[in-house]
Short mmCIF file of C-alpha atoms and ligand atoms in Angstrom, two decimals:
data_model
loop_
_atom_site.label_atom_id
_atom_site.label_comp_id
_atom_site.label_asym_id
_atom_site.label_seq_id
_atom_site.Cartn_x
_atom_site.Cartn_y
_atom_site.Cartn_z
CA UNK A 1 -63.03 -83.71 -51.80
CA UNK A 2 -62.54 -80.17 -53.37
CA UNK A 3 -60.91 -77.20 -51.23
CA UNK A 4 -63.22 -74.96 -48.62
CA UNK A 5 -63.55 -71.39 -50.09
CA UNK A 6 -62.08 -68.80 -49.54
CA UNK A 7 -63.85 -65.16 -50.54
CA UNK A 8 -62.93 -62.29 -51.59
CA UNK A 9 -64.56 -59.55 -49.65
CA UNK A 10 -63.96 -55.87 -51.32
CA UNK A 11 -65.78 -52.29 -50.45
CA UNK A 12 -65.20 -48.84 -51.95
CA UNK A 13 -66.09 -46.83 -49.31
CA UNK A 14 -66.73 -43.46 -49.02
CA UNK A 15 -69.02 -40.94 -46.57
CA UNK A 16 -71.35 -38.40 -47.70
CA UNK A 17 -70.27 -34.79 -47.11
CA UNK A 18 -73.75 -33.72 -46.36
CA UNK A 19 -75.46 -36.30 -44.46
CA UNK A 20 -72.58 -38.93 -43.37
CA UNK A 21 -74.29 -41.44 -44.82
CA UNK A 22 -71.90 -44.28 -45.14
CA UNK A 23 -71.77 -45.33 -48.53
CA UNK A 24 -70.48 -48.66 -50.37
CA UNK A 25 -70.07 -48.00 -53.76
CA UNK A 26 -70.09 -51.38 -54.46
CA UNK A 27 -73.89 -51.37 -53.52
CA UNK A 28 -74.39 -49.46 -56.59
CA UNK A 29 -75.08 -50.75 -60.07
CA UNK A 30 -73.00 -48.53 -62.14
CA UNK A 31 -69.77 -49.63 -60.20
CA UNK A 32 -70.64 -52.98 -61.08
CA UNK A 33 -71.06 -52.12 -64.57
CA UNK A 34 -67.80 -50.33 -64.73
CA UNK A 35 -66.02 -53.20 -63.29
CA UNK A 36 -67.57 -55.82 -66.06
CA UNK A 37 -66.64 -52.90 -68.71
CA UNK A 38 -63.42 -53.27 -67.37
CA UNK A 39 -63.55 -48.94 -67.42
CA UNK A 40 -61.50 -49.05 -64.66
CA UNK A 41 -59.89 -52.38 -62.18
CA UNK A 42 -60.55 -52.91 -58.71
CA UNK A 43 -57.92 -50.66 -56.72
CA UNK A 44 -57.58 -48.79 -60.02
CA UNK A 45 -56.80 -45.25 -58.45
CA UNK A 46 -55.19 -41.63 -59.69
CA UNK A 47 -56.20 -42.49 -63.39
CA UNK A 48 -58.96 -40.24 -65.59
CA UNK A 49 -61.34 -42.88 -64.69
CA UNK A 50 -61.23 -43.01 -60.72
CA UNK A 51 -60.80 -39.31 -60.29
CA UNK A 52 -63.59 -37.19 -59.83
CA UNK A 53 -66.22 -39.60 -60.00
CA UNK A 54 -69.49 -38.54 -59.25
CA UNK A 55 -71.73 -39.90 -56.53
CA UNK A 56 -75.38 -39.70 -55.60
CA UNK A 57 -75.73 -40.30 -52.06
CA UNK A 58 -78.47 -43.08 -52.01
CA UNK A 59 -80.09 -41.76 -48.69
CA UNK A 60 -80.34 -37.60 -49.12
CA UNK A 61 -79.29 -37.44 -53.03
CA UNK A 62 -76.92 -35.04 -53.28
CA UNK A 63 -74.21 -35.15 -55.60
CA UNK A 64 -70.46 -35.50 -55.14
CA UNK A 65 -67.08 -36.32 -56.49
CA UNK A 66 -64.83 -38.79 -54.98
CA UNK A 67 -60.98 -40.01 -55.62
CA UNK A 68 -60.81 -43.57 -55.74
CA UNK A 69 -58.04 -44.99 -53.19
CA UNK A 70 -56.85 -47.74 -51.46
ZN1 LIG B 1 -76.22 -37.90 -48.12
#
């Protein structure tokens, strides 16, 4: 009888400045992409690739740059 599972569960949240929508960037396909690229690791942060990173808030569509942290 094999092990229950046990899951991961991992966000990269941020907020939009205009609206305050409450954004998971992991809801969005080019983080995904970026991840299977390996462009940059999960809790990658301060490097070229998870600085300034722009963002199109899904829900009024303004643009913005975000530091990745954790
Ligand atoms: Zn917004």
């Amino acid at each position: 009888m094999s092990n229950p599972k046990a899951t991961w569960c991992i966000s990269l949240d941020t907020e939009c400045p205009e609206c305050g929508e409450a954004i998971d960037l992991f809801e969005q396909d080019w983080v995904n992409a970026a991840l299977s690229d390996r462009t940059f690791d999960v809790c990658e942060r301060d490097t070229r690739w998870t600085t300034d990173v722009n963002v199109t808030c899904p829900k009024c569509s303004v643009d913005f740059k975000v530091d990745f942290e954790y």
